[in-house]
Short mmCIF file of C-alpha atoms and ligand atoms in Angstrom, two decimals:
data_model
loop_
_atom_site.label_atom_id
_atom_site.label_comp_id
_atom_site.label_asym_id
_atom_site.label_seq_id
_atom_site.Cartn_x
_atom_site.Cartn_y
_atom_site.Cartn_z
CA UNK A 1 0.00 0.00 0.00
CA UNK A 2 0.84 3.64 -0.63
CA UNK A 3 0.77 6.30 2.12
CA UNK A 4 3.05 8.69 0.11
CA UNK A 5 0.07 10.75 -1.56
CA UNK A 6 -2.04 11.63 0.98
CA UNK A 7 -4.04 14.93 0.95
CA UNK A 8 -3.30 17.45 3.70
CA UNK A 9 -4.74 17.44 6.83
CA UNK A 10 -6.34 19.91 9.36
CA UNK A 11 -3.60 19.99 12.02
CA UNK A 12 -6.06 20.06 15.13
CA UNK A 13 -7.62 16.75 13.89
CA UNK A 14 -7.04 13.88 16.13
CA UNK A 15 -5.40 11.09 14.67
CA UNK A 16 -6.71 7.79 16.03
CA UNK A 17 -4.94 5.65 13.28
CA UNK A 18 -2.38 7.26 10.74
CA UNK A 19 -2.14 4.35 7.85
CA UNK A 20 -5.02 3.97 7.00
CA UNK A 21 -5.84 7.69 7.77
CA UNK A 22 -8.55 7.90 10.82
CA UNK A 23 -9.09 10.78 12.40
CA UNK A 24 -11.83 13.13 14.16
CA UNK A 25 -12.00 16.96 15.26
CA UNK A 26 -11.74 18.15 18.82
CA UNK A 27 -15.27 17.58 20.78
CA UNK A 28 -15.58 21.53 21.14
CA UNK A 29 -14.85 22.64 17.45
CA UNK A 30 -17.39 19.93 16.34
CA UNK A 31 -20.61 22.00 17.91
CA UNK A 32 -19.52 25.34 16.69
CA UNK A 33 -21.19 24.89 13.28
CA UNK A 34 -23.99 23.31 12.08
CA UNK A 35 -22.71 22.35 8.49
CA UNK A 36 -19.24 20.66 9.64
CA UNK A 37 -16.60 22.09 7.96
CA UNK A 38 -14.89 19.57 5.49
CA UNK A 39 -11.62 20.15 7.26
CA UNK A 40 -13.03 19.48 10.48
CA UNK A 41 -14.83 16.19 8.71
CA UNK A 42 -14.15 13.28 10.53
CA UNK A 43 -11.52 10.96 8.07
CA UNK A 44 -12.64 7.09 7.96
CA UNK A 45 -10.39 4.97 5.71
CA UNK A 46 -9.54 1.81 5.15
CA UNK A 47 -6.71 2.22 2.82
CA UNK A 48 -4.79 5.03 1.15
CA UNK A 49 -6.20 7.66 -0.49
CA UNK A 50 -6.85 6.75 -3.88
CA UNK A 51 -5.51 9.38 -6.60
CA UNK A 52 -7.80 10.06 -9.77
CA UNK A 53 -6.14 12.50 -11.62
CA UNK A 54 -8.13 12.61 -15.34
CA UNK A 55 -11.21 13.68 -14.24
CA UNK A 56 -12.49 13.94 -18.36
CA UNK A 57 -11.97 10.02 -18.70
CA UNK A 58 -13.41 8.97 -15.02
CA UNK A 59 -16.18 6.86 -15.77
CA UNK A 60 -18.63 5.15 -12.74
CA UNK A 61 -19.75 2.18 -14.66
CA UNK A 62 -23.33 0.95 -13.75
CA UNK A 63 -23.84 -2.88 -14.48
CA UNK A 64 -24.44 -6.26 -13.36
CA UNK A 65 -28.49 -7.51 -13.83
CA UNK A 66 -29.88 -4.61 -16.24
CA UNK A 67 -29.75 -5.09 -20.17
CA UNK A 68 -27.84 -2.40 -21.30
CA UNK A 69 -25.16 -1.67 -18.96
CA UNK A 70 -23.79 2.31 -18.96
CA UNK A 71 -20.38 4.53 -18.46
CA UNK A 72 -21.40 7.77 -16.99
CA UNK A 73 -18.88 10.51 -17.15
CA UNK A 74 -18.65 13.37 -14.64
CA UNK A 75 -20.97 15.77 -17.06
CA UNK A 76 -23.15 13.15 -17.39
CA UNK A 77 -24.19 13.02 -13.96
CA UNK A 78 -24.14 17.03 -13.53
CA UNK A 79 -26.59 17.07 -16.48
CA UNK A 80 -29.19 15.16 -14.30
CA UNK A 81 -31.26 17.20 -11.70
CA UNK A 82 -28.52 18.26 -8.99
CA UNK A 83 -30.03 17.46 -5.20
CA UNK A 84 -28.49 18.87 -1.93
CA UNK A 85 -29.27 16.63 0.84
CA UNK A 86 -28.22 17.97 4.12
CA UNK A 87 -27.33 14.75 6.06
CA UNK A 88 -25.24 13.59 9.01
CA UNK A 89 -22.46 10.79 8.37
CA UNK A 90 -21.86 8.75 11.05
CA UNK A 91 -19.21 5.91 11.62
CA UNK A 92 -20.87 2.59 13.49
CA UNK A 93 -17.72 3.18 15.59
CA UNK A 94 -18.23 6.34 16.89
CA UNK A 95 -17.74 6.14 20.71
CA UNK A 96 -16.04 3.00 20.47
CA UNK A 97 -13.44 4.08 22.90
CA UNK A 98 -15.63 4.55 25.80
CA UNK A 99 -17.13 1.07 24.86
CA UNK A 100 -13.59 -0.84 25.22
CA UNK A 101 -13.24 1.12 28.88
CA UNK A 102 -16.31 -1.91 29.35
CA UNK A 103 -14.44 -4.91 27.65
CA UNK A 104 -11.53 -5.00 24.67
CA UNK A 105 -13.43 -4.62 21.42
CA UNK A 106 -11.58 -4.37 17.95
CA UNK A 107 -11.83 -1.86 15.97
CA UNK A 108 -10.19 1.66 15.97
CA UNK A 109 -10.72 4.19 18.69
CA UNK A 110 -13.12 6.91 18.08
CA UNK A 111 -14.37 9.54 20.65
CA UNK A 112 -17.90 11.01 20.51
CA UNK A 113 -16.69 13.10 16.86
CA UNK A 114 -16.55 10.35 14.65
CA UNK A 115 -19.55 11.59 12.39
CA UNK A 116 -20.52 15.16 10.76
CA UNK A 117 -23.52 17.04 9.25
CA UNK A 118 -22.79 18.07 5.67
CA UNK A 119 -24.78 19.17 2.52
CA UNK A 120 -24.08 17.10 -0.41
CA UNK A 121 -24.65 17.87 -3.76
CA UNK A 122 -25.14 15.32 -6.89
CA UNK A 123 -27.72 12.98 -8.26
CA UNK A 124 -30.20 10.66 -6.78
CA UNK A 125 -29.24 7.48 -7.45
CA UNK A 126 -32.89 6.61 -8.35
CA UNK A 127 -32.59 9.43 -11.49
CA UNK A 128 -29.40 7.39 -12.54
CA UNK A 129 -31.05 3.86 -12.16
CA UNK A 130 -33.73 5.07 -14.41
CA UNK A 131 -30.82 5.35 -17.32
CA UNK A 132 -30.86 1.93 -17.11
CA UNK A 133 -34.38 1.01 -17.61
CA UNK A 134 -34.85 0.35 -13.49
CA UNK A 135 -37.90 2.96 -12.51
CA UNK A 136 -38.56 4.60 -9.40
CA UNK A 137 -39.54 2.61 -6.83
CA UNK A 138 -38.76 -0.93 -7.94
CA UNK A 139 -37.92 -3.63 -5.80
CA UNK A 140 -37.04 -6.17 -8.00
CA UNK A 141 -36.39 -5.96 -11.48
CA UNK A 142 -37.04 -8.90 -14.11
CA UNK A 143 -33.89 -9.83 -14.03
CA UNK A 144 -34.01 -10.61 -10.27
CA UNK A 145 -32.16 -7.83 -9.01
CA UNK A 146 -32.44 -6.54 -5.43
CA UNK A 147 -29.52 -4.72 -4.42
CA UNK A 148 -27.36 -2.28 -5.07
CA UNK A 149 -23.57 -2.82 -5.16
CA UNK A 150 -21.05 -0.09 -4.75
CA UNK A 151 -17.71 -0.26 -5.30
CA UNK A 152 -14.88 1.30 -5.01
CA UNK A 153 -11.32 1.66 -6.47
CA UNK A 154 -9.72 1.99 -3.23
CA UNK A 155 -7.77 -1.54 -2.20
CA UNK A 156 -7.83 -2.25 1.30
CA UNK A 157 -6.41 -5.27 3.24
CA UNK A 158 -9.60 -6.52 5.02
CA UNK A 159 -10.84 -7.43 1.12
CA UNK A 160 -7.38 -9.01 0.40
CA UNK A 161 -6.19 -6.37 -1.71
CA UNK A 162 -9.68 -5.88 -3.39
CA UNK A 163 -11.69 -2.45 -3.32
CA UNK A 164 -14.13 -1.44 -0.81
CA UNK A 165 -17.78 -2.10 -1.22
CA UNK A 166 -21.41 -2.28 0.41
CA UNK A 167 -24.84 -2.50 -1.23
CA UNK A 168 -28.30 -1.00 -0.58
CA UNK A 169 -31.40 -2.66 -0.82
CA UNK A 170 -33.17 -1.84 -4.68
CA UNK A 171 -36.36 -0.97 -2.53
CA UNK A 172 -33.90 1.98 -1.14
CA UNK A 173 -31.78 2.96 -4.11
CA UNK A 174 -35.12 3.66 -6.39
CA UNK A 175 -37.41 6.02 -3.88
CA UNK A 176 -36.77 9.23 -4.80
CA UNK A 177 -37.61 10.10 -0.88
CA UNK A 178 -34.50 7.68 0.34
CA UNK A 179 -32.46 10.64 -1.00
CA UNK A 180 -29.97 8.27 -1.98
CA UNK A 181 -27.11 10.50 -3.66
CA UNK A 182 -24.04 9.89 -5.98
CA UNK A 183 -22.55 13.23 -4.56
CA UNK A 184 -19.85 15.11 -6.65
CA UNK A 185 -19.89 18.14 -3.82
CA UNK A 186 -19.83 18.37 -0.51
CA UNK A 187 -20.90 21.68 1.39
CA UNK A 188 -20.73 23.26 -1.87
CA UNK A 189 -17.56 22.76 -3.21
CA UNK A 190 -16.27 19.79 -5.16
CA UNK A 191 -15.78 16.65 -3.36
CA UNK A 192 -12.01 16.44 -1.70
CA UNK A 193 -9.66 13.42 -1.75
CA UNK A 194 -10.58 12.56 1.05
CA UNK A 195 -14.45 12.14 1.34
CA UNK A 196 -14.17 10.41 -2.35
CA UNK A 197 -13.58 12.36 -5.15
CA UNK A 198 -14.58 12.31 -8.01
CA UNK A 199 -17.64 10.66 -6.38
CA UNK A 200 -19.22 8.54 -3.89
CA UNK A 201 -22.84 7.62 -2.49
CA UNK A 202 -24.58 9.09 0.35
CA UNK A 203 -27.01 7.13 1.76
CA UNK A 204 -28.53 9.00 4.58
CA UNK A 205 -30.12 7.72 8.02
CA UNK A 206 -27.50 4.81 7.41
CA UNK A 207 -24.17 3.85 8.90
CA UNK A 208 -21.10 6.06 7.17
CA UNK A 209 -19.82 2.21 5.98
CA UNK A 210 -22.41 1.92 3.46
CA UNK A 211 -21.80 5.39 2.00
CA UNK A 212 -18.91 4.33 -0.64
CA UNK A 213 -16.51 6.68 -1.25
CA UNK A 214 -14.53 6.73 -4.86
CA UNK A 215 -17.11 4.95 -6.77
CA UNK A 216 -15.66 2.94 -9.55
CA UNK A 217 -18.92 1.18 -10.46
CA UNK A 218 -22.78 0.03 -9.24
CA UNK A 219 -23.97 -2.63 -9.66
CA UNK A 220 -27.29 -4.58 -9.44
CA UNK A 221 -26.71 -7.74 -7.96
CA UNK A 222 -29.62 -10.76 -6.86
CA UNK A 223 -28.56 -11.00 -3.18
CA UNK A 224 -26.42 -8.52 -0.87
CA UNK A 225 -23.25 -7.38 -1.58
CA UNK A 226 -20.92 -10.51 -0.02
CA UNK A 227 -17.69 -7.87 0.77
CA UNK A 228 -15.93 -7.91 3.79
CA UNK A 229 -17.11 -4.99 5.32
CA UNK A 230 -21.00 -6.25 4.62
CA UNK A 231 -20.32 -9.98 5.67
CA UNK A 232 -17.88 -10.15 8.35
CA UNK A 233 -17.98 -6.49 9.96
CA UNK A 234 -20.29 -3.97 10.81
CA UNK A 235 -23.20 -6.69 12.63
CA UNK A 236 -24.43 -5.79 15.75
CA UNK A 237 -24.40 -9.26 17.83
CA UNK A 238 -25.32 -9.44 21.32
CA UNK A 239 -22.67 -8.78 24.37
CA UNK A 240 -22.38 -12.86 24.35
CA UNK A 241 -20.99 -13.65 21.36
CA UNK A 242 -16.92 -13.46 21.23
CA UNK A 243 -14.13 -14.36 19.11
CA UNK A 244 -14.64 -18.04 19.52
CA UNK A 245 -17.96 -18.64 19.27
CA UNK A 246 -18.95 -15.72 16.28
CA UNK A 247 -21.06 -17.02 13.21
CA UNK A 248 -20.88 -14.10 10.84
CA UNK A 249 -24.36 -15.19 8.96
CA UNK A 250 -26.13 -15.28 11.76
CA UNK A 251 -26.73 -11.75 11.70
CA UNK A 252 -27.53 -8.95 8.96
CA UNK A 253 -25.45 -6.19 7.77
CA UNK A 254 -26.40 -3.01 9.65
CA UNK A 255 -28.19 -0.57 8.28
CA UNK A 256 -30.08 2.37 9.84
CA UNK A 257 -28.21 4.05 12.83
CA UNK A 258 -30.28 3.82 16.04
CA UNK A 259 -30.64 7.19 17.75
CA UNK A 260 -27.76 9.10 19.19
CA UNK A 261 -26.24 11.83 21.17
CA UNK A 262 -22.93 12.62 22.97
CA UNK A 263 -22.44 15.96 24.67
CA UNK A 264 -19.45 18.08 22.92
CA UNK A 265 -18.55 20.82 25.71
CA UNK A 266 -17.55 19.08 28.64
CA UNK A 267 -14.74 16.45 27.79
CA UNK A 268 -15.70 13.08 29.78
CA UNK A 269 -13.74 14.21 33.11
CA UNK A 270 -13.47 17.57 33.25
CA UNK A 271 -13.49 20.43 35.32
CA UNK A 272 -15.88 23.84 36.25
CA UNK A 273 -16.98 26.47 38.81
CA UNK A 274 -19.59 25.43 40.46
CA UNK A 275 -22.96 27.53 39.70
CA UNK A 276 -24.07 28.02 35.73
CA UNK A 277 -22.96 26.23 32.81
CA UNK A 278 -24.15 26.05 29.32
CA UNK A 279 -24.06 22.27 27.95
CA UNK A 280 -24.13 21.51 24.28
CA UNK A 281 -23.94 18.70 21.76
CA UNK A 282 -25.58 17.03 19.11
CA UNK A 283 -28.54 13.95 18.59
CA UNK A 284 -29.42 12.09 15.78
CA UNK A 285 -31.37 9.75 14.39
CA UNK A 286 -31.22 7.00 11.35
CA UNK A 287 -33.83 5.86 9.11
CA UNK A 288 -35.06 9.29 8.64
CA UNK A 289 -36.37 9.41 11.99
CA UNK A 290 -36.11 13.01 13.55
CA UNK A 291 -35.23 13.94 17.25
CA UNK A 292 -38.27 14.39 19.33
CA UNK A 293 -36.59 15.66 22.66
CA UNK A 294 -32.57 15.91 24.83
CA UNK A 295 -33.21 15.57 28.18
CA UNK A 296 -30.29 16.50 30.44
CA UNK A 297 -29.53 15.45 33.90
CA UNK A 298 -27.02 16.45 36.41
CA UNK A 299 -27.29 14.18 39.31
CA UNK A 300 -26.63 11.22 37.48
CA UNK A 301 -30.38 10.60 36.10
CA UNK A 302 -32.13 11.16 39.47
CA UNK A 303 -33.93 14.60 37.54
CA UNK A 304 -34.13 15.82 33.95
CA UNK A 305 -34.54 19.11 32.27
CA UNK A 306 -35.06 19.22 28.43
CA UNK A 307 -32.38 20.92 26.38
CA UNK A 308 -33.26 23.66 23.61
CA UNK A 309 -32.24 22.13 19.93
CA UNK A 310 -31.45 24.04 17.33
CA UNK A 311 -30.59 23.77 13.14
CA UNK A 312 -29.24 27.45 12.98
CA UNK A 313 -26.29 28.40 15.64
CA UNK A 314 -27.16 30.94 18.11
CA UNK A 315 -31.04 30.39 17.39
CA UNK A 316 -32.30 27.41 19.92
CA UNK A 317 -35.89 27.07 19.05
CA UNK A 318 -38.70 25.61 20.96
CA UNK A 319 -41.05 25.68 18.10
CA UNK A 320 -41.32 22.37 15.65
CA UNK A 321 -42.36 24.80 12.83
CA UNK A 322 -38.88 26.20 12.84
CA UNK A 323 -36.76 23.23 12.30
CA UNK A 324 -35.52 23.09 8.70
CA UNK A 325 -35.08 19.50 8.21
CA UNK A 326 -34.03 17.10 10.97
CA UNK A 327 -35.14 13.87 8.71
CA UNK A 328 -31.56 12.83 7.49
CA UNK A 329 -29.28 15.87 9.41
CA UNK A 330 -28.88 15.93 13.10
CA UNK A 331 -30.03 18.92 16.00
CA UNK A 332 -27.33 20.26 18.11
CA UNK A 333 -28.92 20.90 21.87
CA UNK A 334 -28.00 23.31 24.83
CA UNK A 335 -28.72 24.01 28.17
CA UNK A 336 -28.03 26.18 30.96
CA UNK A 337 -27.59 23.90 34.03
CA UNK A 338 -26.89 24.52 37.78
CA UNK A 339 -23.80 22.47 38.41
CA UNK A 340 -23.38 20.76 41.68
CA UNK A 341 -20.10 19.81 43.24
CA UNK A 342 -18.68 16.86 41.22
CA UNK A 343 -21.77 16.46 39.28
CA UNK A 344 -22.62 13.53 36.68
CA UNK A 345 -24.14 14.94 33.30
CA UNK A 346 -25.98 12.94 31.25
CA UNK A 347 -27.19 13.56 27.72
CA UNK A 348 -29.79 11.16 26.43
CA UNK A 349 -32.05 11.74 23.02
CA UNK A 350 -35.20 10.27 22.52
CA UNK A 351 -36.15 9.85 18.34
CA UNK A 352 -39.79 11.15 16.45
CA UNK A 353 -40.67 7.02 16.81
CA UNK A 354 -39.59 7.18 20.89
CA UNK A 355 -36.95 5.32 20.66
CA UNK A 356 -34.54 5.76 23.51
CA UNK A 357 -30.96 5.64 23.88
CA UNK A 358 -29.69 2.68 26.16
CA UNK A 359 -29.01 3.10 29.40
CA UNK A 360 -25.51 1.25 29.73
CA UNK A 361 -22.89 0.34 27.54
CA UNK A 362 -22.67 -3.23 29.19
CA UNK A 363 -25.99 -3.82 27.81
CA UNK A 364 -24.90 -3.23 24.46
CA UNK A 365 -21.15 -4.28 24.39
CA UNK A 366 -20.91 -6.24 21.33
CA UNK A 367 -17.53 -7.34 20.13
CA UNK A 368 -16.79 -4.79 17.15
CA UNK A 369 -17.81 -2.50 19.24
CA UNK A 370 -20.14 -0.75 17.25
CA UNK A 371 -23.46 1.32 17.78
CA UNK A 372 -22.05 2.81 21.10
CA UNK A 373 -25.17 4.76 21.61
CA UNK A 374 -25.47 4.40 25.46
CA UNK A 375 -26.50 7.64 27.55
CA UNK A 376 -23.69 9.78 27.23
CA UNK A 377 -22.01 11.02 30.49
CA UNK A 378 -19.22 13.36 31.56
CA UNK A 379 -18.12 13.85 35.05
CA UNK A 380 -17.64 17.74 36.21
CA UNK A 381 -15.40 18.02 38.98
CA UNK A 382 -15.38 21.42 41.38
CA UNK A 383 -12.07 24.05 39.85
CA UNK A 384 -9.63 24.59 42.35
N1 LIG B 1 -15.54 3.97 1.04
C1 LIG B 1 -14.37 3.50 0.62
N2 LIG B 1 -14.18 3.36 -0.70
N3 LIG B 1 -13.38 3.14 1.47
C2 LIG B 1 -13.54 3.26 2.83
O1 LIG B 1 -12.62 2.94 3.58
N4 LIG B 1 -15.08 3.88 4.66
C3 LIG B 1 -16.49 3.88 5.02
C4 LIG B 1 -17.28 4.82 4.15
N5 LIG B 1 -16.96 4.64 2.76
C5 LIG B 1 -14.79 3.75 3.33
C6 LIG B 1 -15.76 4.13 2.37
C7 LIG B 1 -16.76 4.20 6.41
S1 LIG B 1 -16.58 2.95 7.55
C8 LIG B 1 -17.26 5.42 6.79
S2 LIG B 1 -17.73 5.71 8.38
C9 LIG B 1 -17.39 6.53 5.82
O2 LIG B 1 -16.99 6.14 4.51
C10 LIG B 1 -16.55 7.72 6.24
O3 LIG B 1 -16.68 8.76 5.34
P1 LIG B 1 -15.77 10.05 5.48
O4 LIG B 1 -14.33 9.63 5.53
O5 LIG B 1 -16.11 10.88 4.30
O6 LIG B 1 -16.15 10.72 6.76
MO1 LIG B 2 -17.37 3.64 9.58
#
């Protein structure tokens, strides 16, 4: 593998893994915008950074069960209706650290940052589908397909050398409301290195793993993608299951992301003066689910108060009617607490379908350790 050509880097990143590049922004710069900056964009890799330097001959090929298989060039695509999704990425692994504190899990070390709220601009994959005689909303085409391959050109070890790749259920790919994207931009400027240029898929209210990055070509296939990171990674199993007793196909590729939050302005043992303190971070949901309420607690989860959350900085709402669109993109929260001496804060979301985040990591362990959406808590101790 080749490390020698990698993009440059925000210097205040933190680097949890250089080769491949993995790394996420500070807790406190990720709350200070809405739209993450791409800078600040959490980096999730699995190889190097691939290098695709004549842009008039890329070509994403799209392939596999339709008749007449197509090359689409980059003008192509930009001829089709252009969509900007607002949508938050998020890595199944975000908050993995904190879930290793409960027992070893494999898998590289994320804080709470490992995700980000960006607008992304290209086609819907269900406009592009259409070129090849697939219509909107189809499940299953004559041929017998049902999914949705991407892949990549990026090689990574964990394929044995081969590219990265996930697939999407057809049902998804063709509903023009799925927002399913093949995204050239990202927060309005042209896609960097890094998050995949020339292009990649965005599949919102879905784990980041199954948004490819560097799409080489798509392909509709009869059964789900059989790739590594489908087939033997990213599965939730429950806290019982361990190295030795695992059965991959027991369990399905993950999909949606259940709902989340993780406070950003505290770091998890910190210090402050006793009296008032503003705390802030950010909730979100999967499956297009919105966030319904934060509640905040700073005994520990004897008492709650609900948070304000807001789409625009410096403008916490209260009324639904002002939220732009919380379907794919996350809310960040806030609230002005009276701190106790060495208080416990807790952060816990609750989604538009009342689903709750889990109590206790314990509960939830799971050997990969992913979906670490356990109540989040920091500990404040009193400033000397
Ligand atoms: N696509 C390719 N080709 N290679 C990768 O390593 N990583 C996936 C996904 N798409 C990956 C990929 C994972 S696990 C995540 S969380 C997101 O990309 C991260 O996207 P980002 O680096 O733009 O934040
Ligand atoms: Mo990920």
């Amino acid at each position: 593998s080749d490390y020698s050509l990698e993009p440059p880097r925000h210097p205040s990143l933190k680097i949890n893994s250089k080769e491949p590049f993995n790394a996420e922004p500070q807790r406190t710069a990720l709350v200070t915008s809405y739209i993450t900056p791409v800078d600040l964009f959490y980096k999730r890799n699995h190889g190097p950074i691939p290098v695709v330097d004549d842009i008039e001959r890329f070509r994403v090929s799209i392939g596999g069960l339709v008749e007449k298989p197509i090359q689409l060039s980059m003008d192509d695509l930009r001829k089709l209706p252009k969509y900007n999704v607002t949508a938050t990425l998020q890595c199944a692994g975000n908050r993995r650290t904190a879930m290793s504190k409960t027992r070893t899990v494999k898998g590289v070390g994320w804080d709470v940052a490992a995700l980000g709220n960006a607008t992304w601009g290209g086609a819907k994959l269900s406009d592009v589908l259409e070129l090849v005689g697939i219509s909107k909303l189809t499940a299953v085409t004559s041929l017998g397909g049902r999914h949705v391959e991407f892949v990549s050109v990026d090689k990574c070890k964990e394929e044995n050398g081969g590219p990265y790749k996930a697939s999407i259920p057809l049902r998804q790919a063709t509903n023009p409301d799925a927002d399913v994207l093949l995204a050239y931009e990202m927060n309005g400027e042209v896609l960097n290195r890094d998050h995949g240029y020339p292009l990649r898929g965005v599949v919102p209210g879905v784990i980041g793993a199954r948004s490819v990055k560097w799409l080489d070509s798509i392909n509709i296939i009869n059964e789900e993608c059989q790739g590594f990171f489908m087939q033997k990674d990213y599965k939730m199993f429950p806290p019982s299951v361990n190295w030795d007793n695992i059965n991959w196909s027991t369990r399905k590729p993950q999909m949606d992301f259940p709902v989340q939050c993780a406070i950003c302005s505290l770091e998890d043992v910190d210090v402050a003066k006793q009296g008032k303190i503003t705390v802030s971070g950010y909730a979100v949901s999967g499956g297009g689910r919105g966030i319904e309420r934060v509640d905040i607690s700073v005994d520990g989860g004897k008492t709650w108060t609900e948070a304000l959350r807001y789409q625009k900085i410096n403008v916490p709402y209260i009324s639904d009617d002002d939220i732009s669109s919380d379907k794919w993109a996350w809310v960040l929260f806030q609230a002005d607490v009276d701190l106790p001496e060495n208080a416990d804060i807790i952060a816990k979301a609750v989604d538009t379908a009342a689903n709750v985040q889990p109590e206790n990591v314990e509960d939830i362990w799971n050997l990969r350790g992913i979906l670490n959406t356990s109540w989040h808590r920091v500990r404040v101790k009193k400033a000397l």
